[in-house]
Structures are given as structure tokens and as C-alpha cells.
Amino acid sequence: KQWYQRRVGDNLQELCTFFSFCLFGLVPMLSYVLFGLLPWETYSNINGTNLSFAISCFATSFTLFGLGSFKAKFSGEKWAISGMKVTIMGVLACAASYAIGYLVSKFLVKSDEDLCNL
């Protein structure tokens, strides 16, 4: 379609997608923001586990499952199956990006100076 042949509904779908991306994209960062604002330094690292990272992972997984379940309303799939599909794809995407970041830091960055020069 040409830009002048678009319907109003197309713009509404684009706006809805944009705002959902903005809203749900904040979920992984919320635990870091909360731990940064509140005086919880003592609880931020328990038994060698970064609590902000763990909370972020669980919150993101639950959000992905909720989005997948909501998607089932429009796709005709069962809500649990759709929720699990979206969650699994999201977890795989997160794991891949985390692994790529780890590999880049391990093999391409030799010191903190190198990291600043990227």
C-alpha cells in the first residue's frame, strides 16, 4: 500500500504495537530501578546471586507468558500453549543475547579501557 492508501486502523495497530513495546520493554529494567532507588544494598546480592537479575528474569518470563496468553485471544490457540510458545521464544532470545554479550566481553575486551573505546 502507498502511504496515502492506508486506513486509520493500520495506524491504530502501529500505535498499539509501539506503546506495548515501550510498556512491556520496561519490565526487565524495573528491578534494577527499584534496587537503585531503595536502600536494599544488603539484599542485592544473596549467596552470590544478583537479586536484581533474578527478579528481572522472572518478571520478564511472566510478562512474556501473559502476552502470549493474551495473543491466544486473537490467534485461536489455547492460552497456555500460546503463553508457553512466546515465553520459550523470549527466553531463547534472551539467552542468545546474553551469550553473545558474554563472548564479546570474554574474547574482544581485554581491559576496561578497551570497553570504553568500543
mmCIF file with all atom_site columns, N, CA and C in Angstrom, residues 18-61:
data_model
loop_
_atom_site.group_PDB
_atom_site.id
_atom_site.type_symbol
_atom_site.label_atom_id
_atom_site.label_alt_id
_atom_site.label_comp_id
_atom_site.label_asym_id
_atom_site.label_entity_id
_atom_site.label_seq_id
_atom_site.pdbx_PDB_ins_code
_atom_site.Cartn_x
_atom_site.Cartn_y
_atom_site.Cartn_z
_atom_site.occupancy
_atom_site.B_iso_or_equiv
_atom_site.pdbx_formal_charge
_atom_site.auth_seq_id
_atom_site.auth_comp_id
_atom_site.auth_asym_id
_atom_site.auth_atom_id
_atom_site.pdbx_PDB_model_num
ATOM 1   N N  . PHE A 1 18 ? 3.580  -0.036  19.180 1.00 0.00 ? 18 PHE A N  1
ATOM 2   C CA . PHE A 1 18 ? 4.623  0.840   19.712 1.00 0.00 ? 18 PHE A CA 1
ATOM 3   C C  . PHE A 1 18 ? 4.493  1.002   21.227 1.00 0.00 ? 18 PHE A C  1
ATOM 4   N N  . PHE A 1 19 ? 3.279  1.305   21.702 1.00 0.00 ? 19 PHE A N  1
ATOM 5   C CA . PHE A 1 19 ? 3.101  1.518   23.132 1.00 0.00 ? 19 PHE A CA 1
ATOM 6   C C  . PHE A 1 19 ? 3.255  0.225   23.922 1.00 0.00 ? 19 PHE A C  1
ATOM 7   N N  . SER A 1 20 ? 2.832  -0.917  23.368 1.00 0.00 ? 20 SER A N  1
ATOM 8   C CA . SER A 1 20 ? 3.059  -2.178  24.087 1.00 0.00 ? 20 SER A CA 1
ATOM 9   C C  . SER A 1 20 ? 4.533  -2.493  24.175 1.00 0.00 ? 20 SER A C  1
ATOM 10  N N  . PHE A 1 21 ? 5.269  -2.207  23.102 1.00 0.00 ? 21 PHE A N  1
ATOM 11  C CA . PHE A 1 21 ? 6.719  -2.431  23.138 1.00 0.00 ? 21 PHE A CA 1
ATOM 12  C C  . PHE A 1 21 ? 7.359  -1.554  24.209 1.00 0.00 ? 21 PHE A C  1
ATOM 13  N N  . CYS A 1 22 ? 6.957  -0.292  24.260 1.00 0.00 ? 22 CYS A N  1
ATOM 14  C CA . CYS A 1 22 ? 7.519  0.619   25.269 1.00 0.00 ? 22 CYS A CA 1
ATOM 15  C C  . CYS A 1 22 ? 7.165  0.163   26.686 1.00 0.00 ? 22 CYS A C  1
ATOM 16  N N  . LEU A 1 23 ? 5.907  -0.179  26.911 1.00 0.00 ? 23 LEU A N  1
ATOM 17  C CA . LEU A 1 23 ? 5.457  -0.567  28.245 1.00 0.00 ? 23 LEU A CA 1
ATOM 18  C C  . LEU A 1 23 ? 6.091  -1.879  28.699 1.00 0.00 ? 23 LEU A C  1
ATOM 19  N N  . PHE A 1 24 ? 5.994  -2.909  27.883 1.00 0.00 ? 24 PHE A N  1
ATOM 20  C CA . PHE A 1 24 ? 6.499  -4.215  28.286 1.00 0.00 ? 24 PHE A CA 1
ATOM 21  C C  . PHE A 1 24 ? 8.021  -4.299  28.184 1.00 0.00 ? 24 PHE A C  1
ATOM 22  N N  . GLY A 1 25 ? 8.620  -3.402  27.414 1.00 0.00 ? 25 GLY A N  1
ATOM 23  C CA . GLY A 1 25 ? 10.076 -3.352  27.349 1.00 0.00 ? 25 GLY A CA 1
ATOM 24  C C  . GLY A 1 25 ? 10.699 -2.812  28.631 1.00 0.00 ? 25 GLY A C  1
ATOM 25  N N  . LEU A 1 26 ? 9.895  -2.138  29.447 1.00 0.00 ? 26 LEU A N  1
ATOM 26  C CA . LEU A 1 26 ? 10.390 -1.620  30.721 1.00 0.00 ? 26 LEU A CA 1
ATOM 27  C C  . LEU A 1 26 ? 10.467 -2.692  31.807 1.00 0.00 ? 26 LEU A C  1
ATOM 28  N N  . VAL A 1 27 ? 9.747  -3.778  31.647 1.00 0.00 ? 27 VAL A N  1
ATOM 29  C CA . VAL A 1 27 ? 9.668  -4.804  32.692 1.00 0.00 ? 27 VAL A CA 1
ATOM 30  C C  . VAL A 1 27 ? 11.044 -5.323  33.118 1.00 0.00 ? 27 VAL A C  1
ATOM 31  N N  . PRO A 1 28 ? 11.949 -5.673  32.197 1.00 0.00 ? 28 PRO A N  1
ATOM 32  C CA . PRO A 1 28 ? 13.251 -6.180  32.655 1.00 0.00 ? 28 PRO A CA 1
ATOM 33  C C  . PRO A 1 28 ? 14.062 -5.164  33.449 1.00 0.00 ? 28 PRO A C  1
ATOM 34  N N  . MET A 1 29 ? 13.815 -3.881  33.233 1.00 0.00 ? 29 MET A N  1
ATOM 35  C CA . MET A 1 29 ? 14.609 -2.854  33.921 1.00 0.00 ? 29 MET A CA 1
ATOM 36  C C  . MET A 1 29 ? 14.034 -2.453  35.268 1.00 0.00 ? 29 MET A C  1
ATOM 37  N N  . LEU A 1 30 ? 12.785 -2.813  35.545 1.00 0.00 ? 30 LEU A N  1
ATOM 38  C CA . LEU A 1 30 ? 12.141 -2.339  36.768 1.00 0.00 ? 30 LEU A CA 1
ATOM 39  C C  . LEU A 1 30 ? 12.865 -2.787  38.037 1.00 0.00 ? 30 LEU A C  1
ATOM 40  N N  . SER A 1 31 ? 13.348 -4.022  38.087 1.00 0.00 ? 31 SER A N  1
ATOM 41  C CA . SER A 1 31 ? 14.023 -4.469  39.306 1.00 0.00 ? 31 SER A CA 1
ATOM 42  C C  . SER A 1 31 ? 15.317 -3.691  39.527 1.00 0.00 ? 31 SER A C  1
ATOM 43  N N  . TYR A 1 32 ? 16.020 -3.338  38.457 1.00 0.00 ? 32 TYR A N  1
ATOM 44  C CA . TYR A 1 32 ? 17.238 -2.547  38.599 1.00 0.00 ? 32 TYR A CA 1
ATOM 45  C C  . TYR A 1 32 ? 16.914 -1.139  39.086 1.00 0.00 ? 32 TYR A C  1
ATOM 46  N N  . VAL A 1 33 ? 15.833 -0.570  38.584 1.00 0.00 ? 33 VAL A N  1
ATOM 47  C CA . VAL A 1 33 ? 15.427 0.769   39.008 1.00 0.00 ? 33 VAL A CA 1
ATOM 48  C C  . VAL A 1 33 ? 15.023 0.739   40.481 1.00 0.00 ? 33 VAL A C  1
ATOM 49  N N  . LEU A 1 34 ? 14.218 -0.262  40.862 1.00 0.00 ? 34 LEU A N  1
ATOM 50  C CA . LEU A 1 34 ? 13.785 -0.354  42.254 1.00 0.00 ? 34 LEU A CA 1
ATOM 51  C C  . LEU A 1 34 ? 14.965 -0.554  43.199 1.00 0.00 ? 34 LEU A C  1
ATOM 52  N N  . PHE A 1 35 ? 15.885 -1.430  42.848 1.00 0.00 ? 35 PHE A N  1
ATOM 53  C CA . PHE A 1 35 ? 17.040 -1.653  43.707 1.00 0.00 ? 35 PHE A CA 1
ATOM 54  C C  . PHE A 1 35 ? 17.959 -0.434  43.723 1.00 0.00 ? 35 PHE A C  1
ATOM 55  N N  . GLY A 1 36 ? 17.933 0.357   42.670 1.00 0.00 ? 36 GLY A N  1
ATOM 56  C CA . GLY A 1 36 ? 18.737 1.568   42.648 1.00 0.00 ? 36 GLY A CA 1
ATOM 57  C C  . GLY A 1 36 ? 18.138 2.674   43.493 1.00 0.00 ? 36 GLY A C  1
ATOM 58  N N  . LEU A 1 37 ? 16.807 2.726   43.592 1.00 0.00 ? 37 LEU A N  1
ATOM 59  C CA . LEU A 1 37 ? 16.141 3.784   44.332 1.00 0.00 ? 37 LEU A CA 1
ATOM 60  C C  . LEU A 1 37 ? 15.987 3.467   45.821 1.00 0.00 ? 37 LEU A C  1
ATOM 61  N N  . LEU A 1 38 ? 15.821 2.195   46.138 1.00 0.00 ? 38 LEU A N  1
ATOM 62  C CA . LEU A 1 38 ? 15.582 1.814   47.528 1.00 0.00 ? 38 LEU A CA 1
ATOM 63  C C  . LEU A 1 38 ? 16.887 1.375   48.193 1.00 0.00 ? 38 LEU A C  1
ATOM 64  N N  . PRO A 1 39 ? 17.007 1.572   49.483 1.00 0.00 ? 39 PRO A N  1
ATOM 65  C CA . PRO A 1 39 ? 18.252 1.200   50.187 1.00 0.00 ? 39 PRO A CA 1
ATOM 66  C C  . PRO A 1 39 ? 18.322 -0.293  50.495 1.00 0.00 ? 39 PRO A C  1
ATOM 67  N N  . TRP A 1 40 ? 18.408 -1.110  49.464 1.00 0.00 ? 40 TRP A N  1
ATOM 68  C CA . TRP A 1 40 ? 18.414 -2.561  49.646 1.00 0.00 ? 40 TRP A CA 1
ATOM 69  C C  . TRP A 1 40 ? 19.768 -3.167  49.297 1.00 0.00 ? 40 TRP A C  1
ATOM 70  N N  . GLU A 1 41 ? 20.839 -2.431  49.495 1.00 0.00 ? 41 GLU A N  1
ATOM 71  C CA . GLU A 1 41 ? 22.153 -2.948  49.091 1.00 0.00 ? 41 GLU A CA 1
ATOM 72  C C  . GLU A 1 41 ? 22.449 -4.306  49.723 1.00 0.00 ? 41 GLU A C  1
ATOM 73  N N  . THR A 1 42 ? 21.989 -4.483  50.982 1.00 0.00 ? 42 THR A N  1
ATOM 74  C CA . THR A 1 42 ? 22.277 -5.746  51.659 1.00 0.00 ? 42 THR A CA 1
ATOM 75  C C  . THR A 1 42 ? 21.602 -6.933  50.988 1.00 0.00 ? 42 THR A C  1
ATOM 76  N N  . TYR A 1 43 ? 20.493 -6.694  50.319 1.00 0.00 ? 43 TYR A N  1
ATOM 77  C CA . TYR A 1 43 ? 19.747 -7.791  49.700 1.00 0.00 ? 43 TYR A CA 1
ATOM 78  C C  . TYR A 1 43 ? 20.007 -7.931  48.207 1.00 0.00 ? 43 TYR A C  1
ATOM 79  N N  . SER A 1 44 ? 20.815 -7.037  47.653 1.00 0.00 ? 44 SER A N  1
ATOM 80  C CA . SER A 1 44 ? 21.004 -7.059  46.208 1.00 0.00 ? 44 SER A CA 1
ATOM 81  C C  . SER A 1 44 ? 21.864 -8.240  45.744 1.00 0.00 ? 44 SER A C  1
ATOM 82  N N  . ASN A 1 45 ? 22.635 -8.831  46.650 1.00 0.00 ? 45 ASN A N  1
ATOM 83  C CA . ASN A 1 45 ? 23.485 -9.961  46.281 1.00 0.00 ? 45 ASN A CA 1
ATOM 84  C C  . ASN A 1 45 ? 23.411 -11.002 47.391 1.00 0.00 ? 45 ASN A C  1
ATOM 85  N N  . ILE A 1 46 ? 22.606 -12.034 47.183 1.00 0.00 ? 46 ILE A N  1
ATOM 86  C CA . ILE A 1 46 ? 22.405 -13.072 48.198 1.00 0.00 ? 46 ILE A CA 1
ATOM 87  C C  . ILE A 1 46 ? 23.034 -14.372 47.713 1.00 0.00 ? 46 ILE A C  1
ATOM 88  N N  . ASN A 1 47 ? 23.962 -14.902 48.485 1.00 0.00 ? 47 ASN A N  1
ATOM 89  C CA . ASN A 1 47 ? 24.653 -16.159 48.158 1.00 0.00 ? 47 ASN A CA 1
ATOM 90  C C  . ASN A 1 47 ? 25.258 -16.131 46.759 1.00 0.00 ? 47 ASN A C  1
ATOM 91  N N  . GLY A 1 48 ? 25.829 -15.007 46.379 1.00 0.00 ? 48 GLY A N  1
ATOM 92  C CA . GLY A 1 48 ? 26.482 -14.900 45.079 1.00 0.00 ? 48 GLY A CA 1
ATOM 93  C C  . GLY A 1 48 ? 25.530 -14.700 43.914 1.00 0.00 ? 48 GLY A C  1
ATOM 94  N N  . THR A 1 49 ? 24.240 -14.568 44.190 1.00 0.00 ? 49 THR A N  1
ATOM 95  C CA . THR A 1 49 ? 23.252 -14.367 43.124 1.00 0.00 ? 49 THR A CA 1
ATOM 96  C C  . THR A 1 49 ? 22.809 -12.910 43.118 1.00 0.00 ? 49 THR A C  1
ATOM 97  N N  . ASN A 1 50 ? 22.889 -12.281 41.968 1.00 0.00 ? 50 ASN A N  1
ATOM 98  C CA . ASN A 1 50 ? 22.425 -10.906 41.826 1.00 0.00 ? 50 ASN A CA 1
ATOM 99  C C  . ASN A 1 50 ? 20.905 -10.928 41.830 1.00 0.00 ? 50 ASN A C  1
ATOM 100 N N  . LEU A 1 51 ? 20.324 -10.428 42.898 1.00 0.00 ? 51 LEU A N  1
ATOM 101 C CA . LEU A 1 51 ? 18.877 -10.495 43.070 1.00 0.00 ? 51 LEU A CA 1
ATOM 102 C C  . LEU A 1 51 ? 18.130 -9.685  42.013 1.00 0.00 ? 51 LEU A C  1
ATOM 103 N N  . SER A 1 52 ? 18.682 -8.550  41.606 1.00 0.00 ? 52 SER A N  1
ATOM 104 C CA . SER A 1 52 ? 18.034 -7.741  40.568 1.00 0.00 ? 52 SER A CA 1
ATOM 105 C C  . SER A 1 52 ? 17.932 -8.524  39.260 1.00 0.00 ? 52 SER A C  1
ATOM 106 N N  . PHE A 1 53 ? 19.001 -9.241  38.920 1.00 0.00 ? 53 PHE A N  1
ATOM 107 C CA . PHE A 1 53 ? 18.994 -10.028 37.683 1.00 0.00 ? 53 PHE A CA 1
ATOM 108 C C  . PHE A 1 53 ? 17.964 -11.155 37.764 1.00 0.00 ? 53 PHE A C  1
ATOM 109 N N  . ALA A 1 54 ? 17.900 -11.835 38.912 1.00 0.00 ? 54 ALA A N  1
ATOM 110 C CA . ALA A 1 54 ? 16.940 -12.937 39.072 1.00 0.00 ? 54 ALA A CA 1
ATOM 111 C C  . ALA A 1 54 ? 15.503 -12.427 38.991 1.00 0.00 ? 54 ALA A C  1
ATOM 112 N N  . ILE A 1 55 ? 15.220 -11.327 39.678 1.00 0.00 ? 55 ILE A N  1
ATOM 113 C CA . ILE A 1 55 ? 13.866 -10.758 39.634 1.00 0.00 ? 55 ILE A CA 1
ATOM 114 C C  . ILE A 1 55 ? 13.525 -10.308 38.221 1.00 0.00 ? 55 ILE A C  1
ATOM 115 N N  . SER A 1 56 ? 14.488 -9.718  37.544 1.00 0.00 ? 56 SER A N  1
ATOM 116 C CA . SER A 1 56 ? 14.279 -9.273  36.171 1.00 0.00 ? 56 SER A CA 1
ATOM 117 C C  . SER A 1 56 ? 13.933 -10.452 35.259 1.00 0.00 ? 56 SER A C  1
ATOM 118 N N  . CYS A 1 57 ? 14.646 -11.557 35.416 1.00 0.00 ? 57 CYS A N  1
ATOM 119 C CA . CYS A 1 57 ? 14.380 -12.753 34.597 1.00 0.00 ? 57 CYS A CA 1
ATOM 120 C C  . CYS A 1 57 ? 12.978 -13.304 34.844 1.00 0.00 ? 57 CYS A C  1
ATOM 121 N N  . PHE A 1 58 ? 12.607 -13.437 36.113 1.00 0.00 ? 58 PHE A N  1
ATOM 122 C CA . PHE A 1 58 ? 11.276 -13.965 36.428 1.00 0.00 ? 58 PHE A CA 1
ATOM 123 C C  . PHE A 1 58 ? 10.171 -13.021 35.974 1.00 0.00 ? 58 PHE A C  1
ATOM 124 N N  . ALA A 1 59 ? 10.341 -11.722 36.199 1.00 0.00 ? 59 ALA A N  1
ATOM 125 C CA . ALA A 1 59 ? 9.316  -10.760 35.784 1.00 0.00 ? 59 ALA A CA 1
ATOM 126 C C  . ALA A 1 59 ? 9.147  -10.761 34.263 1.00 0.00 ? 59 ALA A C  1
ATOM 127 N N  . THR A 1 60 ? 10.262 -10.854 33.552 1.00 0.00 ? 60 THR A N  1
ATOM 128 C CA . THR A 1 60 ? 10.198 -10.888 32.093 1.00 0.00 ? 60 THR A CA 1
ATOM 129 C C  . THR A 1 60 ? 9.503  -12.155 31.609 1.00 0.00 ? 60 THR A C  1
ATOM 130 N N  . SER A 1 61 ? 9.815  -13.284 32.228 1.00 0.00 ? 61 SER A N  1
ATOM 131 C CA . SER A 1 61 ? 9.172  -14.552 31.841 1.00 0.00 ? 61 SER A CA 1
ATOM 132 C C  . SER A 1 61 ? 7.671  -14.500 32.069 1.00 0.00 ? 61 SER A C  1
#
